[in-house]
Coordinates of C-alpha atoms in Angstrom, one line a residue:
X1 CA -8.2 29.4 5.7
X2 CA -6.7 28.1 2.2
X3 CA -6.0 29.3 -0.4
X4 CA -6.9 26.8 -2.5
X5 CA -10.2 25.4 -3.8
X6 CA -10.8 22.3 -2.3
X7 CA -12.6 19.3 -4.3
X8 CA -14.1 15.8 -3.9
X9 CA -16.6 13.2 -5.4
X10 CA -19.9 12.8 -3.4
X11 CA -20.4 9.9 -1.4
X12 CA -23.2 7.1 -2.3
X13 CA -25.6 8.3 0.5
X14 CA -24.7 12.2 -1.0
X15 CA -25.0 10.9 -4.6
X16 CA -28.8 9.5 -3.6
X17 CA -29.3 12.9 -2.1
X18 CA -28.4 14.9 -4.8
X19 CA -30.4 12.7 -7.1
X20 CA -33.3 13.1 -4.7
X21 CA -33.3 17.2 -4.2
X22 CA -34.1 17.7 -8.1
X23 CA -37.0 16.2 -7.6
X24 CA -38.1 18.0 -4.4
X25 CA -37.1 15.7 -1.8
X26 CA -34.1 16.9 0.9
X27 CA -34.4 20.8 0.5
X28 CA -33.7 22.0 3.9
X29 CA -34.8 25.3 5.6
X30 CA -34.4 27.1 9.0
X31 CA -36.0 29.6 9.7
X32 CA -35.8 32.5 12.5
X33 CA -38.1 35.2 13.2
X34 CA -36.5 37.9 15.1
X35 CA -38.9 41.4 16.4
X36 CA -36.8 43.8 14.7
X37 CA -35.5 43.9 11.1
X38 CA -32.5 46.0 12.3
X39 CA -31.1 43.0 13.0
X40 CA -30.4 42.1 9.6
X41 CA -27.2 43.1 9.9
X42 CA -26.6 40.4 12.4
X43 CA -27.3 37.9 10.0
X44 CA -24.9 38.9 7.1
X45 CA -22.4 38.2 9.9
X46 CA -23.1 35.2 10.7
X47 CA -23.3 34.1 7.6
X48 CA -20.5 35.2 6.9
X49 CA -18.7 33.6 10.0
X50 CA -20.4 30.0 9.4
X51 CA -19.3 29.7 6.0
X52 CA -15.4 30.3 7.4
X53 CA -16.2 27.9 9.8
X54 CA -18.1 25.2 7.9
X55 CA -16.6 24.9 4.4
X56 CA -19.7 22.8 2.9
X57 CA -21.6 26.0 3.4
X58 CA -19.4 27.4 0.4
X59 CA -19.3 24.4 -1.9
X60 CA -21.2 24.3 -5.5
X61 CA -22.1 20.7 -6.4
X62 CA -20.3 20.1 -10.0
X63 CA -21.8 17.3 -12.1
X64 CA -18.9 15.3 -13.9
X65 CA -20.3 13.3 -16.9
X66 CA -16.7 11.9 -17.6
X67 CA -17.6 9.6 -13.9
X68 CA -21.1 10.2 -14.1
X69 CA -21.2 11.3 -10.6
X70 CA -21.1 15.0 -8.9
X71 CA -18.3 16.8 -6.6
X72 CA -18.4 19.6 -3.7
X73 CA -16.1 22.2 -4.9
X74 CA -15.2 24.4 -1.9
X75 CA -13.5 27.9 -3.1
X76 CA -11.3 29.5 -0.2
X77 CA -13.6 32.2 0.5
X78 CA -17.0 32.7 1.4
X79 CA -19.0 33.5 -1.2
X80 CA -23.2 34.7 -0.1
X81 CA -25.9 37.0 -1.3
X82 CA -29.0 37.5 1.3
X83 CA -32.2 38.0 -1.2
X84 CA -33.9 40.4 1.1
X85 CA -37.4 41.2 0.5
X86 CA -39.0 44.2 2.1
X87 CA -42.1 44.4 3.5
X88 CA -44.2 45.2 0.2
X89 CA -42.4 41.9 -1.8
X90 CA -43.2 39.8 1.5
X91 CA -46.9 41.2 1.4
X92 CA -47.0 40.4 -2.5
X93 CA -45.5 36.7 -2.1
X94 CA -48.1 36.1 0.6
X95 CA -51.2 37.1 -1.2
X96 CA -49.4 35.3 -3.9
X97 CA -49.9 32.2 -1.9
X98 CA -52.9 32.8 -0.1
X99 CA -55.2 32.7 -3.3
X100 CA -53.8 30.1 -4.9
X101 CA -54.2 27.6 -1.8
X102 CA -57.8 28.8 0.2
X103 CA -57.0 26.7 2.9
X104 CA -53.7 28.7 4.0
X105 CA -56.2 31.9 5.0
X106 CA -56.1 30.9 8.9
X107 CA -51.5 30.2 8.7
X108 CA -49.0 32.2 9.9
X109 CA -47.1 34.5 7.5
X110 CA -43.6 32.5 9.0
X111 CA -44.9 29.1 8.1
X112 CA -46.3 30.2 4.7
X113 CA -42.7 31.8 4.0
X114 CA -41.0 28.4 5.0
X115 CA -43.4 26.4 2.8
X116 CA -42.6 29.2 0.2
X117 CA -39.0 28.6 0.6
X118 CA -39.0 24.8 0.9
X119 CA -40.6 24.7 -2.6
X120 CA -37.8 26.9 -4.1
X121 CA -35.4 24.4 -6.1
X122 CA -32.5 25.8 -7.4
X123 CA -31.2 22.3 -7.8
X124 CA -34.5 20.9 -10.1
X125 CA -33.4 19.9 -13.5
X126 CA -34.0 17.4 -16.0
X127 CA -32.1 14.6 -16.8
X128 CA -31.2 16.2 -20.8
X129 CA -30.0 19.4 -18.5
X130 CA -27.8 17.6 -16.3
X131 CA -24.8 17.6 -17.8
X132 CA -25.2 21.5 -18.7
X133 CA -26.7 22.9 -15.9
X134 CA -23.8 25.2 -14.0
X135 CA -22.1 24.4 -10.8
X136 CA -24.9 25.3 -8.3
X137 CA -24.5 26.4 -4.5
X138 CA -25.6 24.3 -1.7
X139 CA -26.5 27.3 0.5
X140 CA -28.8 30.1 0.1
X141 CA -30.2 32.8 2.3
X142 CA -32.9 34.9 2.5
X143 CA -34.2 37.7 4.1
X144 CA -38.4 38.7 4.7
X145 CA -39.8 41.8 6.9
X146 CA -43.2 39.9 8.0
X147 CA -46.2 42.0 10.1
X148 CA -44.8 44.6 12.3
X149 CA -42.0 44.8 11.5
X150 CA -40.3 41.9 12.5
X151 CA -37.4 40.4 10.5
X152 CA -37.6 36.5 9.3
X153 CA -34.3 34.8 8.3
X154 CA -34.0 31.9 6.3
X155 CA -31.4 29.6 5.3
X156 CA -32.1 27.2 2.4
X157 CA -29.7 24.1 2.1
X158 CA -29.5 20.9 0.1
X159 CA -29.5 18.2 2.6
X160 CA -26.3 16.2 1.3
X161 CA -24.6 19.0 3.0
X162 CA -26.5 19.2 6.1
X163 CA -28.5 16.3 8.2
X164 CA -31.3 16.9 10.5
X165 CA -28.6 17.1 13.5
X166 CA -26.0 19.6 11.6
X167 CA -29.3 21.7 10.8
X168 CA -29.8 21.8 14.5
X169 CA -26.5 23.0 15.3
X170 CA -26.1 25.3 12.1
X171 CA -29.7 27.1 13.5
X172 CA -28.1 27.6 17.3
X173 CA -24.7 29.0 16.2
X174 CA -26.5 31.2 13.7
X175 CA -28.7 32.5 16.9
X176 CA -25.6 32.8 19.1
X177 CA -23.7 34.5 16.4
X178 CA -26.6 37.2 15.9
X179 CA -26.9 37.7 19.5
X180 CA -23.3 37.9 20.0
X181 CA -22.5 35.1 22.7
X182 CA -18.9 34.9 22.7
X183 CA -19.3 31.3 23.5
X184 CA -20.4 31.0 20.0
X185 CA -17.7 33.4 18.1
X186 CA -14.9 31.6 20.6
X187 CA -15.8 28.0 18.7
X188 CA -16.2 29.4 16.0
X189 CA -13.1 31.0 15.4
X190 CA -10.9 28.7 12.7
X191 CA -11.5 27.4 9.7
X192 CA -13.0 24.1 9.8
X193 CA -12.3 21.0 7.3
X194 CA -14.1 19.5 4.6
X195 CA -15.9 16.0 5.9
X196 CA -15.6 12.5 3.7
X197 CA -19.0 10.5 3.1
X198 CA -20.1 8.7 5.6
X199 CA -19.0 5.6 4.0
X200 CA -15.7 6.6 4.7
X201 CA -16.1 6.2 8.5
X202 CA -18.3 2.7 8.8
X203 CA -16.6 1.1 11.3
X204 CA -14.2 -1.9 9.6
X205 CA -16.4 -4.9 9.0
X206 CA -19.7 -3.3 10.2
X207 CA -20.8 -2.9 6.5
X208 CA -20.4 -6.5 5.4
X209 CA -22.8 -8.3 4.1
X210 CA -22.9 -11.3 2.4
X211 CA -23.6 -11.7 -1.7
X212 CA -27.1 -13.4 -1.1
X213 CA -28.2 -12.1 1.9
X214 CA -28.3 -8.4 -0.2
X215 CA -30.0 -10.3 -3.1
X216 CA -32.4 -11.7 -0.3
X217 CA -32.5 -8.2 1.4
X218 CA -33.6 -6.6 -2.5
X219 CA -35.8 -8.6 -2.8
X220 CA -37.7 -8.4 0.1
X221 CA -37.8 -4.8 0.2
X222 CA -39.0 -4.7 -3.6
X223 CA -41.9 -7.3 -2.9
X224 CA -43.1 -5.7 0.8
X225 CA -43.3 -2.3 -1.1
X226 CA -46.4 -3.9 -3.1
X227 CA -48.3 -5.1 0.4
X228 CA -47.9 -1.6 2.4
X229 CA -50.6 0.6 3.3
X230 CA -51.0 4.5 2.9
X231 CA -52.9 7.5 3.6
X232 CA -55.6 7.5 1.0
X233 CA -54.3 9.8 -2.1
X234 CA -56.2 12.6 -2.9
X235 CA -54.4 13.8 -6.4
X236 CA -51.7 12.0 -7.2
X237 CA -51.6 13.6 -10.7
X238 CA -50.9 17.2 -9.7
X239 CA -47.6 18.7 -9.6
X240 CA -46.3 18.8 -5.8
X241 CA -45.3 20.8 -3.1
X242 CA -44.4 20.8 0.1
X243 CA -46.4 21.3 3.3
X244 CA -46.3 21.7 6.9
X245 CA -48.8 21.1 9.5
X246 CA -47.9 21.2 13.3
X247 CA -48.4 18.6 16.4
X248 CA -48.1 20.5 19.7
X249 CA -48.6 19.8 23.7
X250 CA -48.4 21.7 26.2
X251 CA -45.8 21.6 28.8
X252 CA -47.6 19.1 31.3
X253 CA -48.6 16.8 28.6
X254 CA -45.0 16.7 26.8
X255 CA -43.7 15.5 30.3
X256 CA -46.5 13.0 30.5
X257 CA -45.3 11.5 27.5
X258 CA -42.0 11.6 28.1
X259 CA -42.3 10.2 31.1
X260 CA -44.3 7.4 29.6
X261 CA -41.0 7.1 27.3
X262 CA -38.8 6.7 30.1
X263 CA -40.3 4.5 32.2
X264 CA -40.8 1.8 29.6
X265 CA -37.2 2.1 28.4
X266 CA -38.1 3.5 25.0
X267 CA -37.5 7.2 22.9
X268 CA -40.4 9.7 21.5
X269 CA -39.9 8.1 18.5
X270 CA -41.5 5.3 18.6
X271 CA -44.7 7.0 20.6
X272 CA -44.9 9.4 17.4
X273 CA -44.6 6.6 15.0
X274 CA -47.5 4.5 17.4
X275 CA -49.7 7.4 17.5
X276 CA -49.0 7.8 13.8
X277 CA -50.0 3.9 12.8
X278 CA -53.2 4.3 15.2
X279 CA -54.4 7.2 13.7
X280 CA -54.3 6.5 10.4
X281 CA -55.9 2.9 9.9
X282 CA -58.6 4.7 12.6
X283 CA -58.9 7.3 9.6
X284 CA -60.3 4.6 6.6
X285 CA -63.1 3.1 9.0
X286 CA -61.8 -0.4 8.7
X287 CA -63.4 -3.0 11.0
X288 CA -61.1 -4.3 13.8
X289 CA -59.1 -7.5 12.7
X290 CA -58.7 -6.0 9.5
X291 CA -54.8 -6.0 9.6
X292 CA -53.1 -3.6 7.5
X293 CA -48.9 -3.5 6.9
X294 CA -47.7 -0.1 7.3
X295 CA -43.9 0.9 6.9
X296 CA -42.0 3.4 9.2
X297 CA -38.4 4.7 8.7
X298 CA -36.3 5.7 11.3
X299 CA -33.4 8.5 10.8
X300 CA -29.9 7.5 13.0
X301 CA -27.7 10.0 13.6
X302 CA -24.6 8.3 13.3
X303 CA -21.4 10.5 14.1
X304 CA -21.4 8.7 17.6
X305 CA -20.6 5.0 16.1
X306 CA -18.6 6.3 13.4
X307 CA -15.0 6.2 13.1
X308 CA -13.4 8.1 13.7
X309 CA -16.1 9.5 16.1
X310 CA -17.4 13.0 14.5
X311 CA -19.1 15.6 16.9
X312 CA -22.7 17.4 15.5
X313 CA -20.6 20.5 14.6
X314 CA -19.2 18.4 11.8
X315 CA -21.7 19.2 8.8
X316 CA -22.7 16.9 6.2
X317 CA -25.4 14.0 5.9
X318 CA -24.5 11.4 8.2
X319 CA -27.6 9.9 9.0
X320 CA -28.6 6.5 8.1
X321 CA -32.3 4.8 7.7
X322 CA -33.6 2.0 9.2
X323 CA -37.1 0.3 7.7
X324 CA -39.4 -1.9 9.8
X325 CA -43.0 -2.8 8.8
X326 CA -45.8 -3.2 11.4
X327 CA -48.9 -4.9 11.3
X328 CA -52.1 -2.9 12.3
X329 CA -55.5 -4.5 13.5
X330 CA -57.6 -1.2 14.6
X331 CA -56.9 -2.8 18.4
X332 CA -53.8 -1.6 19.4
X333 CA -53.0 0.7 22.4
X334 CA -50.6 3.4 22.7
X335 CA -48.0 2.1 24.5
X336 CA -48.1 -1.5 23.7
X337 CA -47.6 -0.3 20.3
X338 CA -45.0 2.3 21.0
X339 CA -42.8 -0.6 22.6
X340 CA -43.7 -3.0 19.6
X341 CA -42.4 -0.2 17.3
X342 CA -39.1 0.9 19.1
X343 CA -38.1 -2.4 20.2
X344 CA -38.3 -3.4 16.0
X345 CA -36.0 -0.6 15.5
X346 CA -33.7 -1.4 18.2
X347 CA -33.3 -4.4 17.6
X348 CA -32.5 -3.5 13.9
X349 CA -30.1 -1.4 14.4
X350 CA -28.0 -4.2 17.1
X351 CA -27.8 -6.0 14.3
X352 CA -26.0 -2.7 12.2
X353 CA -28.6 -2.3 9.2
X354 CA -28.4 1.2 9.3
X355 CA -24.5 0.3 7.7
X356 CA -25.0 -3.2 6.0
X357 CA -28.4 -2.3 4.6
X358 CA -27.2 1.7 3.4
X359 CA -26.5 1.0 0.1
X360 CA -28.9 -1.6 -0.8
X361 CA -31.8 1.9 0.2
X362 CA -29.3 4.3 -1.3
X363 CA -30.1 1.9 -5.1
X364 CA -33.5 1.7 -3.8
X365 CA -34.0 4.9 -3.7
X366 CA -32.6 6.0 -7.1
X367 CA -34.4 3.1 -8.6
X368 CA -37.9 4.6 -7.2
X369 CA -36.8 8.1 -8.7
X370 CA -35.9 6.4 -12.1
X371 CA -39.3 4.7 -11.9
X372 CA -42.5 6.1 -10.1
X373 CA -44.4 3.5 -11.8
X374 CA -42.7 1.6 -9.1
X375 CA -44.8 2.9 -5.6
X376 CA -48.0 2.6 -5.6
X377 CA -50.1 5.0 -7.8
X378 CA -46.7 6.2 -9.0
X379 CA -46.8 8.6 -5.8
X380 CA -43.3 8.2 -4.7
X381 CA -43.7 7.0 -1.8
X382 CA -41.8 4.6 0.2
X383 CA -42.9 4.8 3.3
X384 CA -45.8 6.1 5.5
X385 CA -44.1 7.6 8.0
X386 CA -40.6 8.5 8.8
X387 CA -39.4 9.9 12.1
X388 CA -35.9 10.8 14.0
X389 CA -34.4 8.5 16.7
X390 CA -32.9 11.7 18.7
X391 CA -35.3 14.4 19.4
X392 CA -33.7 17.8 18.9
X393 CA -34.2 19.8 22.4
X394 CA -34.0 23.4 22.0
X395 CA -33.6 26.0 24.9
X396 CA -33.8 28.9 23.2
X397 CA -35.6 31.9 25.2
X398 CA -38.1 34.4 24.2
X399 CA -35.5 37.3 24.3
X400 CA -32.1 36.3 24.1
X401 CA -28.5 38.8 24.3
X402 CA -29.5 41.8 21.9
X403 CA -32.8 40.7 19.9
X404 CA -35.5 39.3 20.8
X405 CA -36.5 36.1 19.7
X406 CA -40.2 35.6 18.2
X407 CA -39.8 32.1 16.9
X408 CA -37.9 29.5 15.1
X409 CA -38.3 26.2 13.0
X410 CA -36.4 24.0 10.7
X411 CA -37.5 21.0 8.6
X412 CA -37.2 19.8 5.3
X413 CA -39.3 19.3 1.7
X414 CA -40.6 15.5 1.1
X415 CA -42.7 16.1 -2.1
X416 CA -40.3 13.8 -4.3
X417 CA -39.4 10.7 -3.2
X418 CA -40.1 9.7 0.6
X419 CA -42.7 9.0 3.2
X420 CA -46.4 10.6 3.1
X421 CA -45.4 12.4 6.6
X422 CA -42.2 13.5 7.9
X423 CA -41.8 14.2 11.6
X424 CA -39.2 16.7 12.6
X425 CA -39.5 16.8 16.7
X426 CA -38.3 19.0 19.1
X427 CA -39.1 19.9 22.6
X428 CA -39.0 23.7 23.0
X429 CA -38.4 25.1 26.6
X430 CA -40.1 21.9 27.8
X431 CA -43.1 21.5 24.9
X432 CA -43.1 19.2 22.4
X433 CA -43.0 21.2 18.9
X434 CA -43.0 18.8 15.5
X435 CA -43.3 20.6 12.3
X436 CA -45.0 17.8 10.4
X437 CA -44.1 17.6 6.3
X438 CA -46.5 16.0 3.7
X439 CA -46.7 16.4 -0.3
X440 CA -50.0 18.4 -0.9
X441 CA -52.1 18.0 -3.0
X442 CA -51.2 13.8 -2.9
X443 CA -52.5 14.4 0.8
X444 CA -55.0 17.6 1.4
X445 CA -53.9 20.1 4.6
X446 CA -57.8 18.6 5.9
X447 CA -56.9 15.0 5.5
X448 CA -52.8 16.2 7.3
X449 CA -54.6 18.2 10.0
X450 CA -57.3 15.3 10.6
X451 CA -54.4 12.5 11.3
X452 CA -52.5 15.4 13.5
X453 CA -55.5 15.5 15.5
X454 CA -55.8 12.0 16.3
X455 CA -52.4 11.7 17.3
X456 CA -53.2 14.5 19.5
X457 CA -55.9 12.6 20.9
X458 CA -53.8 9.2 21.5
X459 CA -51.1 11.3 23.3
X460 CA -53.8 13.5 25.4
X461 CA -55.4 9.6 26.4
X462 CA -52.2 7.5 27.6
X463 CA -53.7 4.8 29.6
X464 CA -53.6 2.0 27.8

């Protein structure tokens, strides 16, 4: 390891990130639920063992008014403190929750405490406190005994420091190292190195665009912004939080559907998004014809077409968007859609938008965040839907080495800037699992639960 405190500047995709998190957008959280709080031992290890191996999961984020931008400062050692609440402090942060939202009476105690941690911003600020607030850590931990006893570990990151894909990673070493596979102390044995942005890596020439065609790019994303559709608000006064609701199948319909996938050449993304479209213009009663324009951003997981090539293990946000808009009539069918909406995407990203178009969304972005008046109903929102080209597949099993493994999640808060649902898929020992991410109360848990259940219904009915 070195002995010296490594720094650098933030990237342009970080610096949108770590404008974003304030705000409550990009607060990532994984969460394991093991049966027996003796293992809590187990996780002050691995923690400790990740953040030798990872060294973003040491780094403060520094602002620097002197460049007006911010910096990862990585000390040489790890640095961690689990907040561990006992059993009483968990029972008092749940009633806490319960009555203030009546509609949480019938959710589980683990999905309440990931809400509960998704919603905790050590990173919010206002602008006047910028340039005073203190250096503040990228990685926090947490500890809760739940119902019985058993033991419910969370990790809390900012999302400039770790992607949907890293988070997947980071959640299975964290397992293996509590269990004690040796697979997982063997890779994780040496230090590891501090990434670049992942403008550093574009491919040469990928990223080129010419002058007018970005002016013509800006243009059109600013204008289409005022013609897009969304789920009807129900308070976008309020102050917001978080939420999760859940889309499940069973094993024999996941394969159905993934089958379906397959055998027309496309991934579970674009079913999800289809489902998605289909069930929310069915939601507002419109008569067919009536064609609404609905936007849906895709998440790419780039490390494969970067370059140098970067493997999953290599922490950090190095995922790019991808926007396409899609005309709804109230007529469509699953899989004619699902085609219409992957083949949009794919063809997008032949054409390398998820590089030439990064920092024209990155401005974008801050520019919403600036301005709320900007979206519609100054609700933030930029998108209706956004969804991950890879689907995470998890083969985790219900008791696994030394503990046994109750259940697991991880996902991250939208309630700032972003989309009005976020879909993080995964297949789990062959079912499809997606913890589904709104901001309540600009869209009600009836109203989230309602468009989960049509989708349910689109993917239950897959003749088209």
């Amino acid at each position: 390891m070195s002995s010296e405190t490594e720094r650098r500047l933030v990237g342009g995709t970080e610096y949108s990130w770590c404008r974003a998190v304030p705000g409550g957008t990009g607060i990532t959280v994984l969460g394991i639920v093991l049966a027996d709080q003796s293992d809590i031992s187990h996780f002050r290890n691995a923690i400790h063992k990740l953040q030798i191996t990872h060294p973003i999961l040491r780094a403060k984020l520094h602002f620097d008014p002197s460049v007006n931008n911010f910096s990862y400062i990585i000390p040489p050692n790890p640095h961690f403190q689990i907040q561990s609440f006992d059993f009483q402090s968990t029972a008092e942060i749940l009633r806490t929750i319960r009555d203030s939202d009546t509609d949480s009476s019938s959710i589980s105690s683990f999905q309440l405490i990931l809400e509960y941690e998704m919603n905790r911003n050590d990173w919010a600020s206002s602008e006047e406190e910028t340039e005073s607030k203190p250096d503040t850590d990228v990685f926090f931990a947490s500890s809760y005994i739940l119902d019985g006893g058993a033991l419910a570990m969370i990790i809390r990151l900012h999302t400039s420091a770790c992607d949907r894909a890293g988070a997947a990673v980071l959640q299975r070493q964290l397992l293996g190292l509590i269990t004690e596979e040796k697979d997982y102390e063997e890779e994780l044995g040496q230090d590891g190195e501090l990434g670049l942005g992942i403008e550093e890596y574009i491919p040469a020439g990928k990223a080129n665009k010419p002058f007018w065609a970005r002016g013509v790019d800006m243009l059109g994303y600013s204008l289409n912004s005022f013609r897009l559709s969304n789920l009807n608000f129900i308070d976008a006064d309020s102050p917001r939080k978080s939420r999760i609701v859940w889309l499940k199948l069973d094993q024999d319909h996941t394969s159905r559907v993934l089958d379906g996938c397959k055998s027309r050449g496309i991934e579970l993304c674009g079913a999800l998004s289809a489902a998605a479209l289909i069930a929310a213009r069915s939601m507002k009663g419109l008569p067919l014809g009536q064609w609404e324009k609905y936007m849906v951003v895709t998440l790419i997981n780039c490390r494969s077409i970067l370059q140098p090539v970067l493997s999953n293990n290599q922490l950090g946000f190095y995922h790019s968007a991808i926007l396409n808009t899609h005309d709804i009539s109230g007529e469509e069918k699953l899989w004619a859609l699902s085609k219409r909406t992957y083949n949009s995407f794919a063809d997008t990203k032949r054409n390398n938008k998820q590089f030439t178009d990064m920092s024209d969304l990155n401005f974008l972005m801050c520019r919403a965040i600036e301005n709320p008046g900007l979206t519609p109903s100054s609700a933030l929102r930029t998108s209706f839907i956004s969804v991950f080209e890879e689907t995470v597949l998890d083969r985790f099993e219900k008791k696994q080495g030394i503990v046994e493994l109750e259940d697991y999640a991880n996902c991250a808060s939208v309630h700032g800037v972003g989309p009005s649902i976020a879909i993080f898929d995964s297949i789990k020992n062959g079912c499809l699992d997606c913890a589904c991410v709104y901001p309540s109360p600009l869209h009600s848990r009836e109203q989230m639960e309602e468009l989960i259940g049509e989708m349910k219904k689109i993917l239950f009915n897959l003749e088209d």
